[in-house]
Structures are given as C-alpha cells and as structure tokens.
GROMACS .gro file of C-alpha atoms in nm:
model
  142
    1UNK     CA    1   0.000   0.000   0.000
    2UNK     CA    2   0.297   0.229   0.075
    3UNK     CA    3   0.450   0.125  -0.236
    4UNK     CA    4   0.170   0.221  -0.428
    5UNK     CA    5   0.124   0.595  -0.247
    6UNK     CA    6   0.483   0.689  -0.355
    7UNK     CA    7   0.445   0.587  -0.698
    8UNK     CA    8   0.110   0.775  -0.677
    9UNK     CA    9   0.300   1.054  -0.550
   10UNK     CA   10   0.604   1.030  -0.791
   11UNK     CA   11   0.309   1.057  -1.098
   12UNK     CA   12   0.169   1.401  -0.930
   13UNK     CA   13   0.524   1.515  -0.855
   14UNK     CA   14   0.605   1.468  -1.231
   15UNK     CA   15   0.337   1.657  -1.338
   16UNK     CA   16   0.378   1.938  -1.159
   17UNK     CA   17   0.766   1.957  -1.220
   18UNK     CA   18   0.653   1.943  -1.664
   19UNK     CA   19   0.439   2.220  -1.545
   20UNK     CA   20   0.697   2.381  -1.401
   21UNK     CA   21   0.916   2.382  -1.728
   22UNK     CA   22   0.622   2.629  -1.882
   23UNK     CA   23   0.685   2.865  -1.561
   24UNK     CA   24   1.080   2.870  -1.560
   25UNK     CA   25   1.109   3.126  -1.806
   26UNK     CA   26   0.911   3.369  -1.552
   27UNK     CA   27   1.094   3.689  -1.420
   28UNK     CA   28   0.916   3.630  -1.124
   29UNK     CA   29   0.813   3.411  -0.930
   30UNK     CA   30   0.514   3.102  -0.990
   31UNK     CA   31   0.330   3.250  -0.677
   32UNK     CA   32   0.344   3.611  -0.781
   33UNK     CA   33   0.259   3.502  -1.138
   34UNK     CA   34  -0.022   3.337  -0.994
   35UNK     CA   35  -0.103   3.660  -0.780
   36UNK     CA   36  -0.080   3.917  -1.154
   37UNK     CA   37  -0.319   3.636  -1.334
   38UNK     CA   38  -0.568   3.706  -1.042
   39UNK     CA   39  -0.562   4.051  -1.015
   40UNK     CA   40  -0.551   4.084  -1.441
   41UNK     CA   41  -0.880   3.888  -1.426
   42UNK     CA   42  -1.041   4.148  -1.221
   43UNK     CA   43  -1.300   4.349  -1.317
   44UNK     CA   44  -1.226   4.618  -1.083
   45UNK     CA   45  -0.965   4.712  -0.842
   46UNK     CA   46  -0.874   4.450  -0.581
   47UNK     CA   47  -0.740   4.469  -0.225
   48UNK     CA   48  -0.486   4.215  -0.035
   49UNK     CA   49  -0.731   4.074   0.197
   50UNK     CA   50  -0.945   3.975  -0.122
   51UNK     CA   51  -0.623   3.860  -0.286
   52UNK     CA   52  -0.525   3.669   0.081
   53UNK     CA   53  -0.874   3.511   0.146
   54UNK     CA   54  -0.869   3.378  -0.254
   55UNK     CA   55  -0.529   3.189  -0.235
   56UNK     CA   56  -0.578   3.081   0.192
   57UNK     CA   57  -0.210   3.273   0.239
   58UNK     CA   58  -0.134   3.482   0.522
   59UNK     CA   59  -0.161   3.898   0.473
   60UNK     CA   60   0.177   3.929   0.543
   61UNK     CA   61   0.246   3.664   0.254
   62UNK     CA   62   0.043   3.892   0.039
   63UNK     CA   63   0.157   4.235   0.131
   64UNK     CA   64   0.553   4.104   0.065
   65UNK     CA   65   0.447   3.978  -0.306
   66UNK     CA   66   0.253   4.253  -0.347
   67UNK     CA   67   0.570   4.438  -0.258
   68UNK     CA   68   0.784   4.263  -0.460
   69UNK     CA   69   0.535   4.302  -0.785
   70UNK     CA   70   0.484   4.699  -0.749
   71UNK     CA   71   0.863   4.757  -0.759
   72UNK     CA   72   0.888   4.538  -1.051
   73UNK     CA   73   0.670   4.779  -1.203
   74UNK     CA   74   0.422   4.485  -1.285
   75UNK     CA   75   0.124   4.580  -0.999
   76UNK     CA   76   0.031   4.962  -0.929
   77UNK     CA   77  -0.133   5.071  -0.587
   78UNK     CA   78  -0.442   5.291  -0.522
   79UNK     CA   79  -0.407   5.421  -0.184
   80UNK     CA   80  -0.816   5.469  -0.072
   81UNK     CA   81  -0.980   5.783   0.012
   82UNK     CA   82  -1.130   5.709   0.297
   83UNK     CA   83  -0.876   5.480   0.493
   84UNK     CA   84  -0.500   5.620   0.432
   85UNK     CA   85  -0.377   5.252   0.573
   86UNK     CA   86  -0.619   5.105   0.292
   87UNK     CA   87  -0.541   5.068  -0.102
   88UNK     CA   88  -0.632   4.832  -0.383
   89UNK     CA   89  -0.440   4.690  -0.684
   90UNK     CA   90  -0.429   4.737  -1.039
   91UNK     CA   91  -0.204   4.610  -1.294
   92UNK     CA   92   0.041   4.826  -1.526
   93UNK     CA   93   0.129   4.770  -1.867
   94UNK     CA   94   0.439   4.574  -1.836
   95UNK     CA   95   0.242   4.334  -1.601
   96UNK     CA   96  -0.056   4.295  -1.809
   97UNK     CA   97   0.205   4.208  -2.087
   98UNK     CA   98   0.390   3.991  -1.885
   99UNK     CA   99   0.077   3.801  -1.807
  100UNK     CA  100  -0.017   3.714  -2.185
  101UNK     CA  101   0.300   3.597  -2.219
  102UNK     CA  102   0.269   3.361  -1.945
  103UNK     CA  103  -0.045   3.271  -2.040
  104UNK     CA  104   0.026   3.200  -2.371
  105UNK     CA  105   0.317   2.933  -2.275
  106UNK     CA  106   0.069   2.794  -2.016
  107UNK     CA  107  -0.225   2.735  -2.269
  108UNK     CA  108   0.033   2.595  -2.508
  109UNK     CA  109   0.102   2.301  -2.255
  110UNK     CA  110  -0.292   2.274  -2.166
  111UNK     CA  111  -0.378   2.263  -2.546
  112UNK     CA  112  -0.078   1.954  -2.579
  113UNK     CA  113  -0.279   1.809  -2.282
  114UNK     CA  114  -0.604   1.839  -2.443
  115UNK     CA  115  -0.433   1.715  -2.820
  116UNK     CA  116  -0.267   1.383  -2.665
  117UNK     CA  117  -0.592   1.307  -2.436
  118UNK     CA  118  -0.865   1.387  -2.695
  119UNK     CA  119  -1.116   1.548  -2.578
  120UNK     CA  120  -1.284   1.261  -2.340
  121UNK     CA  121  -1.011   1.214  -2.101
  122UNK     CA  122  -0.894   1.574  -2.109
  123UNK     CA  123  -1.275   1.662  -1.985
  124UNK     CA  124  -1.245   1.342  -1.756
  125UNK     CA  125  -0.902   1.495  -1.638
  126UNK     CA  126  -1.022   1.814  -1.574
  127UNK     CA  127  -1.284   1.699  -1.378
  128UNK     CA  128  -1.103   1.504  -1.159
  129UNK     CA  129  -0.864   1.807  -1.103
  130UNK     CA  130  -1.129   2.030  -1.018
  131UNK     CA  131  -1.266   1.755  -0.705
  132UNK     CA  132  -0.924   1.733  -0.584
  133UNK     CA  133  -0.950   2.122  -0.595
  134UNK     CA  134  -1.198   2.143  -0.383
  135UNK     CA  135  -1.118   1.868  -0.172
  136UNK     CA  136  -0.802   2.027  -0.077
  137UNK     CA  137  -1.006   2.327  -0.043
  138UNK     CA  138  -1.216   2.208   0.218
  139UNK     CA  139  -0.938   2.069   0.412
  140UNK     CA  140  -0.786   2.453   0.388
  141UNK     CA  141  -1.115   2.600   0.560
  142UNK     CA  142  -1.077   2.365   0.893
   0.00000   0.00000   0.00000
C-alpha cells in the first residue's frame, strides 16, 4: 500500500515539475505570477485581503508579493480615500504584458494536454482536477 502511495505521489510530482518547465522562463516568481493572473482577471480594483482570502495565504504573505510586484513595475497601488492605511491593486502595462506571455506558454502546454488526451479524457481529467480542488479546499477551511 505504501508502495503504491509513492508511486502515486512520484506521478503528481512529475506533473507538476513538466508544469513547471512552462513557468521557468518567468521573471518572477510562480506564486506572484499566480497573484498578476488574479488581479488581471479582475473586473475592478482588488485589495490584499481579497487577494489573501482567494489563495488561503497569510496577509503578510500577500503584502511582501505585493511588494515585490509593485517595484517590478508589474502591480500599481491605489491608496483609498477614505482609509490612508487602505489601497487596492491594479495592474500596469508591463504586467498585463507579462501576463499574456505567461499565459500564452501555459495554454500551449494545456492545449498539448487536451491534443494527446482527446477530448474525453482531457474533460475526464479536468474533472477530476477540479474535485481534488476542492477537496483540498475544504481541508484549507478547517
């Protein structure tokens, strides 16, 4: 039973280190990548603790990412009118760019996925993913 757990767990690890290959290109980190997709998707401006309470990190997590992407020049910050401790995100130019970039190497990879599955198992896969999502999830929330 062990045996079969680290194999499991060797398949997984695989996985994610392929998926890595698509992110090591990145000027930034996979987390703060992750962080500029979310706040690109955005409709309107977004603050950390939205940003904190999506991805279950910490604020002070956050607020040093945050950090790191505004003097990158790839995240700008709105300081709010009413609360001079309070501000919300937007992203520039050069992170908006950055982000179809990245994007574009990480569909790439999906749409190989997708190609060598067909479109059965891809679906299948995808919906497997998205239990284990919210499995994990759940366990996040206790």
């Amino acid at each position: 039973m062990l045996n079969q757990r680290l194999e499991e767990a060797d398949i997984v690890s695989r996985f994610c280190r392929y998926q890595l290959v698509v992110k090591k290109n990145l000027p930034i980190r996979s987390s703060e990548m992750g962080l500029l997709i979310y706040v690109s998707k955005q409709t309107s401006p977004i603050t950390p603790l939205e940003i904190s309470e999506f991805f279950h990190i910490s604020k002070p997590t956050v607020t040093e990412m945050i950090s790191r992407l505004i003097n990158s020049n790839y995240l700008g910050k709105i300081p709010s009118p009413e609360d001079r401790r309070s501000y919300t995100l937007v992203i520039t130019e050069q992170g908006q760019a950055l982000v179809e970039t990245a994007l574009n190497d990480y569909l790439k990879s999906m749409e190989l996925l997708k190609i060598g599955l067909g479109d059965d198992e891809y679906g299948v896969l995808m919906s497997i993913l998205q239990k284990a999502n919210k499995i994990f999830e759940k366990e996040m929330e206790k």
